[in-house]
Tab-separated table of C-alpha atoms and ligand atoms in Angstrom:
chain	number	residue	atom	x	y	z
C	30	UNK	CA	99.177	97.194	121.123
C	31	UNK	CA	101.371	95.673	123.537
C	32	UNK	CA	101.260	91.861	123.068
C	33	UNK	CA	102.691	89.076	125.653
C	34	UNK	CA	102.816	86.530	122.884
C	35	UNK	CA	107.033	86.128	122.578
C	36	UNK	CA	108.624	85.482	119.125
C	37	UNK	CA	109.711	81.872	118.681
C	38	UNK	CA	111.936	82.506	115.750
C	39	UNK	CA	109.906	80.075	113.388
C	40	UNK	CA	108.828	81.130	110.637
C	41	UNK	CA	105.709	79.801	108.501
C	42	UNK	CA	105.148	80.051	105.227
C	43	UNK	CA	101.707	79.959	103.210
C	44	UNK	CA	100.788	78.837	99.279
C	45	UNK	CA	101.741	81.213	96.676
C	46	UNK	CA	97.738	81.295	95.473
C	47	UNK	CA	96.201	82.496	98.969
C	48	UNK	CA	95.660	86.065	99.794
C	49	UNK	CA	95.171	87.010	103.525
C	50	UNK	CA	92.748	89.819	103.640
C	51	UNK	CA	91.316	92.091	106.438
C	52	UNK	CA	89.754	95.235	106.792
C	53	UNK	CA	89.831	98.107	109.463
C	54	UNK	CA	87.760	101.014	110.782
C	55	UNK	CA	89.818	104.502	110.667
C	56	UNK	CA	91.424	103.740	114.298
C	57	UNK	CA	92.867	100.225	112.660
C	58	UNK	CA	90.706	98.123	114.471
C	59	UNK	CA	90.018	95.079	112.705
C	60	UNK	CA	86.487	94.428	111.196
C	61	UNK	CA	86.893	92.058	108.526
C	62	UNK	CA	89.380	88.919	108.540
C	63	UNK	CA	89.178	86.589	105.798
C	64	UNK	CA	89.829	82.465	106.602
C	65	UNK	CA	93.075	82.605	105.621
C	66	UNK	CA	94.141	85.055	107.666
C	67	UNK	CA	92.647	83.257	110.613
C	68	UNK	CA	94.201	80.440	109.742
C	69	UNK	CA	97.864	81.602	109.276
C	70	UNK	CA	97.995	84.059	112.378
C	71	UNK	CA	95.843	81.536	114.543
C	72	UNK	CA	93.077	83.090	115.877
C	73	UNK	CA	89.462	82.883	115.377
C	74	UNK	CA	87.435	85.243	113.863
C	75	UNK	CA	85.991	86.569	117.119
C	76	UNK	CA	89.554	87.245	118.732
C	77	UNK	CA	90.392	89.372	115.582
C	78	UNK	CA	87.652	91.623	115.190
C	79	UNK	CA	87.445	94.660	116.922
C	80	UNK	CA	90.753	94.038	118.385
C	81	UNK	CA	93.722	96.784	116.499
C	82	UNK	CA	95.753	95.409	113.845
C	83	UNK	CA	98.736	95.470	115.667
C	84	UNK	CA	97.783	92.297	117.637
C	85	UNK	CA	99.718	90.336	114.608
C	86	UNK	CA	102.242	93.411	115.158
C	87	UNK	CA	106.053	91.686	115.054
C	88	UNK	CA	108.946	93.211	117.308
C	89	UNK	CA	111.197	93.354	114.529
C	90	UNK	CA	109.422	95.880	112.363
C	91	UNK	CA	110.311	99.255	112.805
C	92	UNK	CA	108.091	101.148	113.476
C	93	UNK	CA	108.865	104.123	110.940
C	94	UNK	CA	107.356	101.163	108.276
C	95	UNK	CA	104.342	101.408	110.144
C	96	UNK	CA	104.492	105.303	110.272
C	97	UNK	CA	105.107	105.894	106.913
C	98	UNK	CA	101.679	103.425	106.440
C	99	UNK	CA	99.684	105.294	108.314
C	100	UNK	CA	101.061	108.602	106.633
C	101	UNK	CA	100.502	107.443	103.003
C	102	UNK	CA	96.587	105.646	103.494
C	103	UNK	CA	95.251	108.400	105.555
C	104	UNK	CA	96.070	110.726	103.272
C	105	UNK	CA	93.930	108.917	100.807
C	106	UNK	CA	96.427	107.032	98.643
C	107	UNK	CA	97.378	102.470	98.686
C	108	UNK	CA	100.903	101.262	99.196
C	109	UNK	CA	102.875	97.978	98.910
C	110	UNK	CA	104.821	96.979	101.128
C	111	UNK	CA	106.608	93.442	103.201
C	112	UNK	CA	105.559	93.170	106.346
C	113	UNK	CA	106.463	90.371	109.188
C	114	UNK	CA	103.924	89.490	111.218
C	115	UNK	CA	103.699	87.302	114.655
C	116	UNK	CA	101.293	84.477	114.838
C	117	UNK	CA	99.472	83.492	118.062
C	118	UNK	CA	102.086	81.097	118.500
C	119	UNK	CA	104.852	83.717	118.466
C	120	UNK	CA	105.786	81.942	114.921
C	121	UNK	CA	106.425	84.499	112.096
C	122	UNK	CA	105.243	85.234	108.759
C	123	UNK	CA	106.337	87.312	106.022
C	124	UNK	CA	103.466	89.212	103.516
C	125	UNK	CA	103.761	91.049	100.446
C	126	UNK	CA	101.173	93.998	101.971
C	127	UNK	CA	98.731	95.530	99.531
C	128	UNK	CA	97.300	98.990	101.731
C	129	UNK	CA	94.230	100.772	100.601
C	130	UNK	CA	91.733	103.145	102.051
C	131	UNK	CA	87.628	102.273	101.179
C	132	UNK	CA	85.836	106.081	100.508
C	133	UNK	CA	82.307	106.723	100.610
C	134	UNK	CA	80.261	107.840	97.755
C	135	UNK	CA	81.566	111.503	98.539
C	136	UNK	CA	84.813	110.641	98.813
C	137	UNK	CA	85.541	110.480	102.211
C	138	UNK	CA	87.736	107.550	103.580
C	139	UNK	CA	85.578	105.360	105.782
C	140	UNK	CA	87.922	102.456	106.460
C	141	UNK	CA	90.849	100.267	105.072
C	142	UNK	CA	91.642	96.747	103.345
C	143	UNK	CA	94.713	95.032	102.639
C	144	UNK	CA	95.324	92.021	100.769
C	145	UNK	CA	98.640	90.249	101.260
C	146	UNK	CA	100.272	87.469	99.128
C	147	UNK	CA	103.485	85.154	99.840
C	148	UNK	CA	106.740	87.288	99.330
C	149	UNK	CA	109.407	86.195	97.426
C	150	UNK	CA	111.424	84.408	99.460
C	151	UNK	CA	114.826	86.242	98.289
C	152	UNK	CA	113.687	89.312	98.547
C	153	UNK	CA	112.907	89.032	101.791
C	154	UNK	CA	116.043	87.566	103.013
C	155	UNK	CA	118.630	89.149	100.710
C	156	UNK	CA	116.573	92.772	100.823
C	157	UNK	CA	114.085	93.366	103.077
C	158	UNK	CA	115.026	91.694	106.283
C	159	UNK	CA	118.643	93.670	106.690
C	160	UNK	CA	117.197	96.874	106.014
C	161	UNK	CA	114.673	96.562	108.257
C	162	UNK	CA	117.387	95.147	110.856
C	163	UNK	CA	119.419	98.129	109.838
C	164	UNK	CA	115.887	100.238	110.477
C	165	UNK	CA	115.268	98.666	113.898
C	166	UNK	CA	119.048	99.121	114.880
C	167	UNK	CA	118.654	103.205	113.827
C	168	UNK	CA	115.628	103.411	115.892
C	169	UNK	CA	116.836	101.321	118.762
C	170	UNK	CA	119.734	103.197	119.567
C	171	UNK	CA	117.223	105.982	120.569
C	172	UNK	CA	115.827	106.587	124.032
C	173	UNK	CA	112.952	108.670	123.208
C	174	UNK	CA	110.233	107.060	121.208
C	175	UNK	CA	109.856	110.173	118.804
C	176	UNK	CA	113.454	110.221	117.867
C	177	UNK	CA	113.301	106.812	117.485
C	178	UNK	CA	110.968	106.944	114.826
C	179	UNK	CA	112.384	109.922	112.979
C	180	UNK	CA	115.887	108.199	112.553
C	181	UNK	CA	114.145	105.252	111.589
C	182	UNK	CA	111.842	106.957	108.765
C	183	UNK	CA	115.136	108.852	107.697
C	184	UNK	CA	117.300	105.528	107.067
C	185	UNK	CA	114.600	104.349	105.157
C	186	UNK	CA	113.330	107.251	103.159
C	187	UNK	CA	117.162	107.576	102.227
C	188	UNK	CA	117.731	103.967	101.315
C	189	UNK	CA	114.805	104.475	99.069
C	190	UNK	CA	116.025	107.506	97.765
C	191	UNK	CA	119.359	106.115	97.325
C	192	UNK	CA	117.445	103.345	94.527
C	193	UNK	CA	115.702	106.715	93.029
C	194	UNK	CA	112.189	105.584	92.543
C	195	UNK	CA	109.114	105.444	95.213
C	196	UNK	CA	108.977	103.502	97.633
C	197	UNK	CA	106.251	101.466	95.837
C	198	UNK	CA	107.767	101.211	93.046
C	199	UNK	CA	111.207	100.063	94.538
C	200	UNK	CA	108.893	97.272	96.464
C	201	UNK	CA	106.667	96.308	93.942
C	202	UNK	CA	109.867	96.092	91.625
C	203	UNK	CA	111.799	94.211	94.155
C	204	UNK	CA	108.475	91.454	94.893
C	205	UNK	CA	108.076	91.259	90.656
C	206	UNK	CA	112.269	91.062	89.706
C	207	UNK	CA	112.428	88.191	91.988
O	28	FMN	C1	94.308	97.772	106.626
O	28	FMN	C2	95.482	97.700	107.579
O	28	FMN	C3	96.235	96.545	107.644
O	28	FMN	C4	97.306	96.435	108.520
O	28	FMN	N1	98.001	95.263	108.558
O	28	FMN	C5	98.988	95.116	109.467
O	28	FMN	C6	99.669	93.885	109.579
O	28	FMN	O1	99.440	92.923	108.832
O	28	FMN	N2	100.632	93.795	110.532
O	28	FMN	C7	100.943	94.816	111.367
O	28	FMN	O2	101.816	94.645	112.218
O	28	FMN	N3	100.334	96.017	111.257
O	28	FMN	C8	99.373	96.175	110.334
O	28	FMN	N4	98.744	97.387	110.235
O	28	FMN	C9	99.270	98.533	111.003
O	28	FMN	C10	98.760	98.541	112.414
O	28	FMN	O3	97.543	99.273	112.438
O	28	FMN	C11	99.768	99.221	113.387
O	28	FMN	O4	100.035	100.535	112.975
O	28	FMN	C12	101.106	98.462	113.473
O	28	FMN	O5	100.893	97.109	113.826
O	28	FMN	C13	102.065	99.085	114.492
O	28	FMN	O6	101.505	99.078	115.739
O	28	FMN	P1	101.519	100.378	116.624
O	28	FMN	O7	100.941	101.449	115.732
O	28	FMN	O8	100.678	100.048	117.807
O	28	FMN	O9	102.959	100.596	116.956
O	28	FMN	C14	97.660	97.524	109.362
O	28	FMN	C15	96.901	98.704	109.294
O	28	FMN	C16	95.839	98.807	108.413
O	28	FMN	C17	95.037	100.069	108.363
């Protein structure tokens, strides 16, 4: 979703022991947003639900992180991940992003839930934030939205190829080495 709400630059942080957790229909729209998460993106419960997720959506993610989200619950399977998000304020906040779909009794995926906890602080300085710079750059320097993305989920796919392990593993080993 497009959002008018400009970045300040700031960034805020949030206790080690809180978890901000929501939960979405299929589409992404939001249907569950714990206190926390209210609290730390600054809105109220009613402004977050039923709104899409990507009203906390910050300008310098790329958006083949977003892609290869979308690619991994819907096809059934949960993913870690770091993940800055934009406030109400415009303030920013880093997450260490736990991604899972909810099934039905048959098996069928009927929503999603995340649960997100501080990130180191290193990683995301010394790791996470130039690579996704690097990301943003890739897909930047293309005009058409498509090719954007596909350089972007290249640069990273190979950067986590270049580590040889998963992408979870590389961030969950990354968040725990820290
Ligand atoms: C359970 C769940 C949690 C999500 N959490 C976030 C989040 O914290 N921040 C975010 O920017 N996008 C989050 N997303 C992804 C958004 O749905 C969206 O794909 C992303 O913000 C990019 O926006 P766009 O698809 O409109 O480009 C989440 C999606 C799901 C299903």
């Amino acid at each position: 979703m497009a959002t008018k709400i400009r970045p300040t630059g700031k960034e805020v942080v949030f206790p080690a022991a809180e978890l901000i957790v929501s939960k979405t229909d299929l589409k992404g729209r939001i249907t569950y947003a714990n206190r926390t998460f209210c609290r730390i993106a600054g809105y109220s419960e009613a402004e977050l639900l039923g709104q899409p997720h990507s009203i906390i959506r910050h300008p310098d993610m790329p958006r083949a992180v977003f892609r290869l989200v979308w690619e991994t619950i819907a096809a059934g399977r949960e993913m870690f991940g770091y993940v800055k998000n934009m406030a109400h304020s415009g303030d920013h906040y880093w997450v260490f992003a736990h991604i899972t779909p909810s099934f039905d009794d048959a098996g069928k995926i009927i929503g999603y839930h995340s649960n997100r906890r501080a990130p180191d602080r290193s990683v995301v300085e010394t790791a996470i934030a130039p690579l996704y710079a690097e990301v943003l750059r890739i897909e930047n320097s293309h005009a058409n939205g498509k090719d954007a993305v596909e350089a972007g989920t290249r640069a990273l796919v190979d950067f986590v190829a270049s580590k040889k392990v998963s992408y979870d593993e590389l961030m969950f080993a990354l968040q725990s080495a820290a």
